[in-house]
Amino acid sequence: MEGEDDEDSKMIPPPIIPMGYKIPKKHEVETSTPVSTTPVLEIKKDRLCHEHGERIRDIRAYQFSLFRRRNAIDRHL
C-alpha cells in the first residue's frame, strides 16, 4: 500500500512555464520593443505632380482641367 502512494505522488506533472517568455522579477521592468504590423507606404517627394511627373504650377487650373476632361469622358459614355 505504501508503494502505491509513492507512485501516485510521482504522477503529478511539474508546473509548465513557457520558455519563450521571461517572467520579470519585482525589481525588473519588462522592456519589449513594439513591432508595427502596418505596411510602410511609398512616400512621394512632391505630391503636386500630375501623371507625367511635371510640377503643377496652378493647382486650381489643373483641377478645373481634370473636371472638364471628366465631363467630356462622361458625355461620350
N, C-alpha and C. Protein backbone atom coordinates (compact mmCIF):
# COMPACT_ATOMS: atom_id res chain seq x y z
N MET A 1 0.80 -1.19 0.00
CA MET A 1 0.00 0.00 0.00
C MET A 1 0.85 1.26 0.00
N GLU A 2 1.91 1.24 0.77
CA GLU A 2 2.79 2.40 0.82
C GLU A 2 3.45 2.63 -0.53
N GLY A 3 3.75 1.56 -1.26
CA GLY A 3 4.36 1.66 -2.58
C GLY A 3 3.44 2.36 -3.57
N GLU A 4 2.15 2.11 -3.46
CA GLU A 4 1.18 2.75 -4.36
C GLU A 4 1.10 4.25 -4.09
N ASP A 5 1.19 4.68 -2.85
CA ASP A 5 1.14 6.11 -2.53
C ASP A 5 2.33 6.84 -3.14
N ASP A 6 3.51 6.23 -3.12
CA ASP A 6 4.69 6.86 -3.70
C ASP A 6 4.53 7.03 -5.21
N GLU A 7 3.95 6.03 -5.88
CA GLU A 7 3.76 6.12 -7.33
C GLU A 7 2.74 7.20 -7.67
N ASP A 8 1.68 7.35 -6.87
CA ASP A 8 0.68 8.38 -7.12
C ASP A 8 1.27 9.78 -6.95
N SER A 9 2.16 9.97 -5.99
CA SER A 9 2.75 11.29 -5.79
C SER A 9 3.68 11.66 -6.95
N LYS A 10 4.27 10.67 -7.62
CA LYS A 10 5.15 10.92 -8.76
C LYS A 10 4.35 11.26 -10.02
N MET A 11 3.06 10.97 -10.04
CA MET A 11 2.24 11.17 -11.23
C MET A 11 1.84 12.64 -11.43
N ILE A 12 2.05 13.50 -10.44
CA ILE A 12 1.68 14.91 -10.57
C ILE A 12 2.70 15.58 -11.48
N PRO A 13 2.25 16.21 -12.58
CA PRO A 13 3.20 16.83 -13.50
C PRO A 13 3.80 18.11 -12.90
N PRO A 14 5.01 18.44 -13.26
CA PRO A 14 5.61 19.69 -12.76
C PRO A 14 4.91 20.88 -13.41
N PRO A 15 4.95 22.06 -12.79
CA PRO A 15 4.31 23.23 -13.40
C PRO A 15 4.99 23.59 -14.73
N ILE A 16 4.17 23.94 -15.70
CA ILE A 16 4.70 24.22 -17.04
C ILE A 16 4.91 25.73 -17.17
N ILE A 17 6.14 26.13 -17.52
CA ILE A 17 6.48 27.53 -17.74
C ILE A 17 6.94 27.65 -19.19
N PRO A 18 6.29 28.49 -19.99
CA PRO A 18 6.72 28.64 -21.38
C PRO A 18 8.14 29.22 -21.44
N MET A 19 8.97 28.67 -22.31
CA MET A 19 10.37 29.07 -22.39
C MET A 19 10.55 30.37 -23.18
N GLY A 20 9.61 30.72 -24.05
CA GLY A 20 9.77 31.92 -24.87
C GLY A 20 9.50 33.21 -24.11
N TYR A 21 8.98 33.15 -22.94
CA TYR A 21 8.62 34.35 -22.18
C TYR A 21 9.39 34.36 -20.88
N LYS A 22 10.09 35.46 -20.64
CA LYS A 22 10.85 35.60 -19.39
C LYS A 22 9.97 36.30 -18.37
N ILE A 23 9.81 35.72 -17.21
CA ILE A 23 9.00 36.30 -16.16
C ILE A 23 9.84 37.36 -15.45
N PRO A 24 9.41 38.65 -15.50
CA PRO A 24 10.21 39.70 -14.86
C PRO A 24 10.14 39.58 -13.34
N LYS A 25 11.27 39.88 -12.70
CA LYS A 25 11.31 39.87 -11.24
C LYS A 25 10.77 41.20 -10.74
N LYS A 26 10.58 41.34 -9.43
CA LYS A 26 9.96 42.54 -8.87
C LYS A 26 10.76 43.79 -9.20
N HIS A 27 12.09 43.73 -9.16
CA HIS A 27 12.90 44.92 -9.40
C HIS A 27 13.15 45.16 -10.89
N GLU A 28 12.78 44.22 -11.76
CA GLU A 28 12.97 44.38 -13.20
C GLU A 28 11.70 44.95 -13.83
N VAL A 29 11.89 45.74 -14.85
CA VAL A 29 10.78 46.27 -15.62
C VAL A 29 10.82 45.61 -16.99
N GLU A 30 9.68 45.13 -17.44
CA GLU A 30 9.64 44.46 -18.74
C GLU A 30 9.81 45.49 -19.85
N THR A 31 10.84 45.31 -20.64
CA THR A 31 11.10 46.22 -21.76
C THR A 31 11.07 45.41 -23.04
N SER A 32 10.03 45.63 -23.81
CA SER A 32 9.94 44.96 -25.10
C SER A 32 9.66 46.01 -26.15
N THR A 33 10.26 45.85 -27.31
CA THR A 33 10.09 46.79 -28.40
C THR A 33 8.81 46.46 -29.14
N PRO A 34 7.88 47.42 -29.26
CA PRO A 34 6.66 47.14 -30.02
C PRO A 34 6.97 47.01 -31.50
N VAL A 35 6.32 46.07 -32.14
CA VAL A 35 6.54 45.83 -33.56
C VAL A 35 5.28 46.25 -34.30
N SER A 36 5.46 47.14 -35.28
CA SER A 36 4.32 47.62 -36.06
C SER A 36 4.02 46.64 -37.18
N THR A 37 2.75 46.34 -37.37
CA THR A 37 2.34 45.46 -38.47
C THR A 37 1.78 46.25 -39.64
N THR A 38 1.82 47.59 -39.54
CA THR A 38 1.31 48.44 -40.61
C THR A 38 2.31 48.47 -41.76
N PRO A 39 1.87 48.21 -42.99
CA PRO A 39 2.82 48.26 -44.10
C PRO A 39 3.29 49.69 -44.36
N VAL A 40 4.56 49.83 -44.71
CA VAL A 40 5.12 51.14 -44.99
C VAL A 40 4.78 51.50 -46.42
N LEU A 41 4.12 52.65 -46.59
CA LEU A 41 3.73 53.09 -47.92
C LEU A 41 4.87 53.89 -48.55
N GLU A 42 4.91 53.85 -49.86
CA GLU A 42 5.94 54.59 -50.58
C GLU A 42 5.64 56.08 -50.47
N ILE A 43 6.66 56.87 -50.11
CA ILE A 43 6.48 58.30 -49.92
C ILE A 43 6.93 59.01 -51.19
N LYS A 44 6.05 59.84 -51.73
CA LYS A 44 6.39 60.61 -52.92
C LYS A 44 7.05 61.92 -52.48
N LYS A 45 8.04 62.37 -53.25
CA LYS A 45 8.75 63.60 -52.90
C LYS A 45 7.86 64.82 -53.07
N ASP A 46 7.16 64.92 -54.19
CA ASP A 46 6.32 66.08 -54.47
C ASP A 46 4.93 65.59 -54.84
N ARG A 47 3.96 65.92 -54.03
CA ARG A 47 2.60 65.43 -54.27
C ARG A 47 1.89 66.24 -55.34
N LEU A 48 2.41 67.43 -55.69
CA LEU A 48 1.74 68.28 -56.67
C LEU A 48 2.33 68.05 -58.06
N CYS A 49 2.31 66.81 -58.51
CA CYS A 49 2.75 66.46 -59.85
C CYS A 49 1.64 65.65 -60.51
N HIS A 50 1.45 65.87 -61.81
CA HIS A 50 0.44 65.06 -62.49
C HIS A 50 1.07 63.76 -62.98
N GLU A 51 0.32 62.97 -63.74
CA GLU A 51 0.75 61.61 -64.07
C GLU A 51 2.04 61.55 -64.87
N HIS A 52 2.46 62.65 -65.52
CA HIS A 52 3.71 62.64 -66.28
C HIS A 52 4.89 63.12 -65.46
N GLY A 53 4.67 63.44 -64.21
CA GLY A 53 5.76 63.83 -63.33
C GLY A 53 6.13 65.30 -63.40
N GLU A 54 5.41 66.09 -64.19
CA GLU A 54 5.71 67.52 -64.29
C GLU A 54 5.04 68.25 -63.13
N ARG A 55 5.73 69.26 -62.63
CA ARG A 55 5.20 70.03 -61.49
C ARG A 55 3.96 70.82 -61.90
N ILE A 56 2.96 70.83 -61.03
CA ILE A 56 1.72 71.56 -61.28
C ILE A 56 1.92 72.98 -60.75
N ARG A 57 1.84 73.96 -61.65
CA ARG A 57 2.06 75.36 -61.25
C ARG A 57 0.82 75.95 -60.57
N ASP A 58 -0.35 75.72 -61.17
CA ASP A 58 -1.59 76.29 -60.64
C ASP A 58 -2.55 75.13 -60.37
N ILE A 59 -2.71 74.77 -59.11
CA ILE A 59 -3.49 73.60 -58.75
C ILE A 59 -4.96 73.77 -59.11
N ARG A 60 -5.49 74.99 -59.00
CA ARG A 60 -6.91 75.20 -59.33
C ARG A 60 -7.16 75.02 -60.82
N ALA A 61 -6.25 75.53 -61.64
CA ALA A 61 -6.41 75.36 -63.09
C ALA A 61 -6.29 73.88 -63.46
N TYR A 62 -5.39 73.16 -62.80
CA TYR A 62 -5.23 71.74 -63.08
C TYR A 62 -6.49 70.97 -62.68
N GLN A 63 -7.04 71.28 -61.51
CA GLN A 63 -8.27 70.60 -61.07
C GLN A 63 -9.43 70.91 -62.03
N PHE A 64 -9.50 72.15 -62.51
CA PHE A 64 -10.56 72.52 -63.45
C PHE A 64 -10.40 71.75 -64.76
N SER A 65 -9.14 71.59 -65.22
CA SER A 65 -8.92 70.84 -66.47
C SER A 65 -9.30 69.37 -66.29
N LEU A 66 -9.04 68.81 -65.11
CA LEU A 66 -9.44 67.43 -64.84
C LEU A 66 -10.96 67.32 -64.82
N PHE A 67 -11.63 68.32 -64.25
CA PHE A 67 -13.09 68.33 -64.18
C PHE A 67 -13.69 68.37 -65.58
N ARG A 68 -13.13 69.24 -66.44
CA ARG A 68 -13.64 69.35 -67.81
C ARG A 68 -13.38 68.06 -68.58
N ARG A 69 -12.20 67.45 -68.36
CA ARG A 69 -11.87 66.19 -69.04
C ARG A 69 -12.83 65.09 -68.59
N ARG A 70 -13.13 65.06 -67.30
CA ARG A 70 -14.04 64.04 -66.76
C ARG A 70 -15.45 64.21 -67.34
N ASN A 71 -15.90 65.45 -67.45
CA ASN A 71 -17.22 65.70 -68.03
C ASN A 71 -17.28 65.27 -69.50
N ALA A 72 -16.20 65.52 -70.23
CA ALA A 72 -16.16 65.13 -71.65
C ALA A 72 -16.20 63.61 -71.78
N ILE A 73 -15.50 62.91 -70.91
CA ILE A 73 -15.49 61.44 -70.94
C ILE A 73 -16.88 60.91 -70.60
N ASP A 74 -17.53 61.51 -69.60
CA ASP A 74 -18.87 61.07 -69.20
C ASP A 74 -19.90 61.29 -70.31
N ARG A 75 -19.74 62.37 -71.07
CA ARG A 75 -20.68 62.63 -72.17
C ARG A 75 -20.56 61.59 -73.27
N HIS A 76 -19.34 61.08 -73.49
CA HIS A 76 -19.14 60.08 -74.54
C HIS A 76 -19.65 58.71 -74.13
N LEU A 77 -19.79 58.49 -72.86
CA LEU A 77 -20.30 57.19 -72.39
C LEU A 77 -21.78 57.23 -72.47
